[in-house]
Short mmCIF file of N, CA and C in Angstrom, two decimals:
data_model
loop_
_atom_site.label_atom_id
_atom_site.label_comp_id
_atom_site.label_asym_id
_atom_site.label_seq_id
_atom_site.Cartn_x
_atom_site.Cartn_y
_atom_site.Cartn_z
N ILE A 1 -5.52 -3.10 -9.83
CA ILE A 1 -4.81 -1.87 -9.48
C ILE A 1 -4.43 -1.89 -8.00
N ARG A 2 -5.27 -2.50 -7.18
CA ARG A 2 -4.95 -2.58 -5.75
C ARG A 2 -3.65 -3.36 -5.53
N LYS A 3 -3.47 -4.45 -6.28
CA LYS A 3 -2.24 -5.23 -6.15
C LYS A 3 -1.03 -4.42 -6.59
N ILE A 4 -1.20 -3.65 -7.65
CA ILE A 4 -0.10 -2.81 -8.14
C ILE A 4 0.25 -1.75 -7.09
N ASP A 5 -0.77 -1.07 -6.56
CA ASP A 5 -0.52 -0.04 -5.55
C ASP A 5 0.12 -0.63 -4.30
N THR A 6 -0.31 -1.83 -3.92
CA THR A 6 0.29 -2.50 -2.76
C THR A 6 1.76 -2.79 -3.01
N TRP A 7 2.08 -3.26 -4.22
CA TRP A 7 3.48 -3.54 -4.55
C TRP A 7 4.33 -2.28 -4.45
N TYR A 8 3.83 -1.16 -5.00
CA TYR A 8 4.58 0.09 -4.92
C TYR A 8 4.76 0.54 -3.47
N ALA A 9 3.73 0.39 -2.67
CA ALA A 9 3.83 0.76 -1.25
C ALA A 9 4.88 -0.10 -0.55
N GLU A 10 4.90 -1.37 -0.86
CA GLU A 10 5.90 -2.26 -0.26
C GLU A 10 7.31 -1.86 -0.68
N GLN A 11 7.49 -1.48 -1.94
CA GLN A 11 8.81 -1.07 -2.42
C GLN A 11 9.26 0.22 -1.75
N PHE A 12 8.33 1.16 -1.58
CA PHE A 12 8.65 2.41 -0.89
C PHE A 12 9.07 2.10 0.55
N GLY A 13 8.30 1.26 1.23
CA GLY A 13 8.63 0.88 2.60
C GLY A 13 9.98 0.20 2.68
N TYR A 14 10.27 -0.68 1.73
CA TYR A 14 11.57 -1.36 1.70
C TYR A 14 12.71 -0.35 1.58
N LEU A 15 12.58 0.60 0.66
CA LEU A 15 13.61 1.61 0.47
C LEU A 15 13.81 2.43 1.74
N VAL A 16 12.72 2.87 2.35
CA VAL A 16 12.83 3.69 3.56
C VAL A 16 13.49 2.88 4.68
N ARG A 17 13.09 1.63 4.86
CA ARG A 17 13.71 0.80 5.91
C ARG A 17 15.20 0.61 5.65
N LYS A 18 15.59 0.44 4.38
CA LYS A 18 17.02 0.30 4.06
C LYS A 18 17.77 1.58 4.40
N LEU A 19 17.20 2.73 4.07
CA LEU A 19 17.84 4.01 4.39
C LEU A 19 17.91 4.23 5.89
N GLU A 20 16.92 3.74 6.62
CA GLU A 20 16.95 3.85 8.09
C GLU A 20 18.01 2.94 8.70
N SER A 21 18.28 1.82 8.06
CA SER A 21 19.21 0.84 8.62
C SER A 21 20.67 1.10 8.25
N GLN A 22 20.91 1.96 7.28
CA GLN A 22 22.27 2.27 6.85
C GLN A 22 22.77 3.52 7.57
N THR A 23 23.99 3.48 8.02
CA THR A 23 24.55 4.59 8.79
C THR A 23 25.47 5.44 7.92
N ALA A 24 25.29 6.75 8.02
CA ALA A 24 26.15 7.70 7.31
C ALA A 24 27.45 7.89 8.09
N GLU A 25 28.39 8.62 7.52
CA GLU A 25 29.68 8.85 8.17
C GLU A 25 29.55 9.53 9.52
N ASP A 26 28.49 10.33 9.71
CA ASP A 26 28.32 11.02 10.98
C ASP A 26 27.61 10.17 12.02
N GLY A 27 27.30 8.91 11.69
CA GLY A 27 26.65 8.00 12.63
C GLY A 27 25.13 8.03 12.58
N LYS A 28 24.56 8.95 11.83
CA LYS A 28 23.10 9.04 11.72
C LYS A 28 22.62 8.13 10.59
N PRO A 29 21.35 7.72 10.65
CA PRO A 29 20.80 6.93 9.53
C PRO A 29 20.79 7.76 8.25
N LEU A 30 20.99 7.10 7.11
CA LEU A 30 20.98 7.79 5.82
C LEU A 30 19.67 8.53 5.57
N ILE A 31 18.56 8.00 6.07
CA ILE A 31 17.26 8.63 5.84
C ILE A 31 17.24 10.06 6.39
N ASP A 32 18.05 10.33 7.42
CA ASP A 32 18.09 11.68 7.98
C ASP A 32 18.75 12.70 7.05
N HIS A 33 19.47 12.24 6.07
CA HIS A 33 20.20 13.12 5.17
C HIS A 33 19.53 13.31 3.81
N THR A 34 18.37 12.73 3.64
CA THR A 34 17.73 12.78 2.32
C THR A 34 16.22 12.87 2.47
N VAL A 35 15.54 12.85 1.36
CA VAL A 35 14.08 12.75 1.34
C VAL A 35 13.71 11.84 0.18
N VAL A 36 12.73 10.99 0.42
CA VAL A 36 12.21 10.10 -0.60
C VAL A 36 10.74 10.45 -0.77
N LEU A 37 10.31 10.62 -2.00
CA LEU A 37 8.95 11.03 -2.31
C LEU A 37 8.24 9.93 -3.08
N TRP A 38 7.02 9.63 -2.66
CA TRP A 38 6.19 8.66 -3.39
C TRP A 38 4.84 9.29 -3.65
N VAL A 39 4.40 9.22 -4.89
CA VAL A 39 3.08 9.70 -5.26
C VAL A 39 2.53 8.80 -6.36
N ASN A 40 1.26 8.51 -6.27
CA ASN A 40 0.59 7.78 -7.33
C ASN A 40 0.23 8.79 -8.41
N GLU A 41 0.25 8.37 -9.66
CA GLU A 41 -0.05 9.31 -10.73
C GLU A 41 -1.51 9.75 -10.75
N LEU A 42 -2.36 9.06 -10.01
CA LEU A 42 -3.77 9.41 -9.95
C LEU A 42 -4.21 9.59 -8.50
N ALA A 43 -4.99 10.63 -8.25
CA ALA A 43 -5.55 10.80 -6.91
C ALA A 43 -6.73 9.87 -6.71
N ARG A 44 -7.52 9.69 -7.74
CA ARG A 44 -8.68 8.80 -7.72
C ARG A 44 -8.60 7.89 -8.94
N GLY A 45 -8.34 6.64 -8.71
CA GLY A 45 -8.21 5.70 -9.82
C GLY A 45 -9.48 5.53 -10.62
N SER A 46 -10.62 5.55 -9.94
CA SER A 46 -11.88 5.30 -10.63
C SER A 46 -12.24 6.39 -11.64
N SER A 47 -11.84 7.62 -11.36
CA SER A 47 -12.16 8.74 -12.26
C SER A 47 -10.93 9.28 -12.99
N HIS A 48 -9.76 8.73 -12.67
CA HIS A 48 -8.48 9.19 -13.23
C HIS A 48 -8.20 10.66 -12.88
N SER A 49 -8.74 11.11 -11.79
CA SER A 49 -8.52 12.48 -11.33
C SER A 49 -7.09 12.64 -10.80
N ARG A 50 -6.53 13.83 -11.02
CA ARG A 50 -5.22 14.15 -10.45
C ARG A 50 -5.32 15.26 -9.42
N ARG A 51 -6.50 15.62 -9.03
CA ARG A 51 -6.70 16.69 -8.03
C ARG A 51 -6.63 16.11 -6.62
N ASN A 52 -6.01 16.87 -5.72
CA ASN A 52 -5.90 16.48 -4.31
C ASN A 52 -5.18 15.14 -4.13
N GLN A 53 -4.08 14.98 -4.85
CA GLN A 53 -3.28 13.78 -4.69
C GLN A 53 -2.64 13.75 -3.32
N SER A 54 -2.46 12.56 -2.80
CA SER A 54 -1.69 12.38 -1.57
C SER A 54 -0.25 12.05 -1.94
N TRP A 55 0.67 12.71 -1.28
CA TRP A 55 2.09 12.49 -1.50
C TRP A 55 2.69 12.04 -0.18
N LEU A 56 3.60 11.12 -0.23
CA LEU A 56 4.23 10.61 0.97
C LEU A 56 5.72 10.87 0.88
N MET A 57 6.24 11.53 1.91
CA MET A 57 7.68 11.80 1.97
C MET A 57 8.25 11.16 3.22
N ALA A 58 9.47 10.65 3.09
CA ALA A 58 10.20 10.11 4.24
C ALA A 58 11.59 10.74 4.22
N GLY A 59 12.09 11.06 5.39
CA GLY A 59 13.39 11.72 5.52
C GLY A 59 13.21 13.19 5.80
N ASN A 60 14.23 13.81 6.38
CA ASN A 60 14.06 15.22 6.77
C ASN A 60 15.14 16.16 6.26
N LEU A 61 16.01 15.68 5.37
CA LEU A 61 17.06 16.54 4.79
C LEU A 61 17.85 17.28 5.87
N ASP A 62 18.41 16.51 6.79
CA ASP A 62 19.23 17.08 7.87
C ASP A 62 18.46 18.09 8.72
N GLY A 63 17.19 17.82 8.96
CA GLY A 63 16.38 18.69 9.79
C GLY A 63 15.69 19.81 9.06
N TYR A 64 15.87 19.91 7.75
CA TYR A 64 15.24 20.97 6.95
C TYR A 64 13.72 20.81 6.92
N LEU A 65 13.25 19.56 6.83
CA LEU A 65 11.82 19.30 6.76
C LEU A 65 11.27 18.89 8.13
N ARG A 66 10.09 19.39 8.46
CA ARG A 66 9.38 18.93 9.66
C ARG A 66 8.61 17.68 9.28
N THR A 67 8.77 16.62 10.04
CA THR A 67 8.21 15.33 9.64
C THR A 67 7.16 14.84 10.63
N GLY A 68 6.59 13.67 10.32
CA GLY A 68 5.67 13.00 11.22
C GLY A 68 4.28 13.60 11.27
N ARG A 69 3.81 14.14 10.17
CA ARG A 69 2.49 14.78 10.19
C ARG A 69 1.86 14.77 8.81
N HIS A 70 0.58 15.03 8.77
CA HIS A 70 -0.16 15.19 7.52
C HIS A 70 -0.32 16.68 7.28
N VAL A 71 -0.03 17.14 6.08
CA VAL A 71 -0.09 18.57 5.77
C VAL A 71 -0.98 18.78 4.54
N ASP A 72 -1.94 19.66 4.66
CA ASP A 72 -2.76 20.07 3.52
C ASP A 72 -2.07 21.27 2.89
N LEU A 73 -1.66 21.15 1.66
CA LEU A 73 -0.92 22.22 0.99
C LEU A 73 -1.82 23.32 0.45
N GLY A 74 -3.10 23.21 0.69
CA GLY A 74 -4.02 24.28 0.33
C GLY A 74 -4.08 24.58 -1.15
N GLY A 75 -3.94 23.56 -1.99
CA GLY A 75 -4.05 23.77 -3.42
C GLY A 75 -2.77 24.25 -4.10
N ARG A 76 -1.68 24.33 -3.35
CA ARG A 76 -0.42 24.76 -3.96
C ARG A 76 0.06 23.72 -4.96
N SER A 77 0.84 24.16 -5.90
CA SER A 77 1.34 23.32 -6.99
C SER A 77 2.40 22.35 -6.49
N ASN A 78 2.46 21.19 -7.15
CA ASN A 78 3.56 20.27 -6.83
C ASN A 78 4.91 20.88 -7.19
N ASN A 79 4.92 21.87 -8.10
CA ASN A 79 6.17 22.57 -8.42
C ASN A 79 6.74 23.23 -7.16
N ASP A 80 5.86 23.76 -6.31
CA ASP A 80 6.32 24.39 -5.07
C ASP A 80 6.94 23.34 -4.13
N LEU A 81 6.39 22.13 -4.15
CA LEU A 81 6.98 21.05 -3.35
C LEU A 81 8.38 20.73 -3.85
N PHE A 82 8.53 20.68 -5.16
CA PHE A 82 9.85 20.37 -5.73
C PHE A 82 10.86 21.48 -5.42
N VAL A 83 10.43 22.73 -5.46
CA VAL A 83 11.32 23.84 -5.10
C VAL A 83 11.74 23.73 -3.64
N THR A 84 10.81 23.38 -2.78
CA THR A 84 11.11 23.20 -1.35
C THR A 84 12.17 22.11 -1.18
N GLN A 85 12.01 21.02 -1.89
CA GLN A 85 13.00 19.94 -1.78
C GLN A 85 14.35 20.37 -2.35
N LEU A 86 14.35 21.05 -3.49
CA LEU A 86 15.61 21.53 -4.06
C LEU A 86 16.36 22.42 -3.08
N GLN A 87 15.63 23.33 -2.43
CA GLN A 87 16.27 24.22 -1.46
C GLN A 87 16.77 23.44 -0.24
N GLY A 88 16.06 22.37 0.11
CA GLY A 88 16.51 21.51 1.21
C GLY A 88 17.82 20.81 0.90
N PHE A 89 18.07 20.57 -0.37
CA PHE A 89 19.33 19.98 -0.80
C PHE A 89 20.42 21.04 -1.00
N GLY A 90 20.10 22.30 -0.69
CA GLY A 90 21.10 23.36 -0.75
C GLY A 90 21.13 24.14 -2.05
N LEU A 91 20.19 23.88 -2.95
CA LEU A 91 20.14 24.64 -4.20
C LEU A 91 19.35 25.92 -3.99
N SER A 92 19.61 26.92 -4.78
CA SER A 92 18.95 28.22 -4.60
C SER A 92 17.76 28.42 -5.52
N ASP A 93 17.35 27.38 -6.22
CA ASP A 93 16.23 27.48 -7.17
C ASP A 93 14.97 28.03 -6.50
N THR A 94 14.28 28.90 -7.19
CA THR A 94 13.01 29.43 -6.70
C THR A 94 11.86 29.07 -7.64
N ASN A 95 12.18 28.29 -8.68
CA ASN A 95 11.21 27.98 -9.71
C ASN A 95 11.46 26.55 -10.18
N TYR A 96 10.38 25.82 -10.45
CA TYR A 96 10.49 24.49 -11.02
C TYR A 96 9.40 24.37 -12.08
N GLY A 97 9.77 24.01 -13.28
CA GLY A 97 8.78 23.86 -14.34
C GLY A 97 8.26 25.21 -14.80
N ALA A 98 7.00 25.22 -15.23
CA ALA A 98 6.38 26.43 -15.77
C ALA A 98 6.20 27.48 -14.67
N SER A 99 6.66 28.68 -14.93
CA SER A 99 6.59 29.77 -13.94
C SER A 99 5.17 30.05 -13.47
N ALA A 100 4.20 29.82 -14.31
CA ALA A 100 2.80 30.09 -13.95
C ALA A 100 2.32 29.21 -12.80
N TYR A 101 3.03 28.12 -12.54
CA TYR A 101 2.61 27.19 -11.49
C TYR A 101 3.55 27.23 -10.29
N ASN A 102 4.25 28.32 -10.10
CA ASN A 102 5.18 28.46 -8.99
C ASN A 102 4.79 29.64 -8.11
N GLU A 103 4.68 29.39 -6.83
CA GLU A 103 4.50 30.46 -5.85
C GLU A 103 5.70 30.55 -4.93
N GLY A 104 6.57 29.54 -4.96
CA GLY A 104 7.74 29.53 -4.11
C GLY A 104 7.73 28.35 -3.18
N PRO A 105 8.76 28.25 -2.33
CA PRO A 105 8.87 27.10 -1.42
C PRO A 105 7.71 27.06 -0.42
N LEU A 106 7.43 25.88 0.06
CA LEU A 106 6.33 25.64 1.01
C LEU A 106 6.86 25.73 2.43
N GLY A 107 6.75 26.89 3.02
CA GLY A 107 7.25 27.11 4.39
C GLY A 107 6.60 26.20 5.41
N MET A 108 5.38 25.73 5.15
CA MET A 108 4.71 24.86 6.11
C MET A 108 5.37 23.50 6.22
N LEU A 109 6.28 23.19 5.30
CA LEU A 109 6.97 21.90 5.34
C LEU A 109 8.32 21.97 6.03
N THR A 110 8.86 23.17 6.18
CA THR A 110 10.23 23.29 6.70
C THR A 110 10.24 23.54 8.20
N ALA A 111 11.35 23.15 8.79
CA ALA A 111 11.50 23.28 10.24
C ALA A 111 11.81 24.72 10.63
#
């Protein structure tokens, strides 16, 4: 599993480096105009737990996301993360997936 996780990490890094090296029409790197999300399906491989997963994001959606830090989401649903990203792309969605797991966008992630 370690080799598999290493391979996925390398692929994520490759994608981010490619987005950093490509220039958009405005002269900025493509990574500045998007967000890339990587998460392992398990938080703890040994127990197959999905609680307290670590998620890695790269890119700031044209300054919408505050970057370069570790953020504890305080138990909020990943649905709220997806709503935050949708709004960063300019969509007005306030809900993702089952309504019972939505509290709204994660203000601690935005600039």
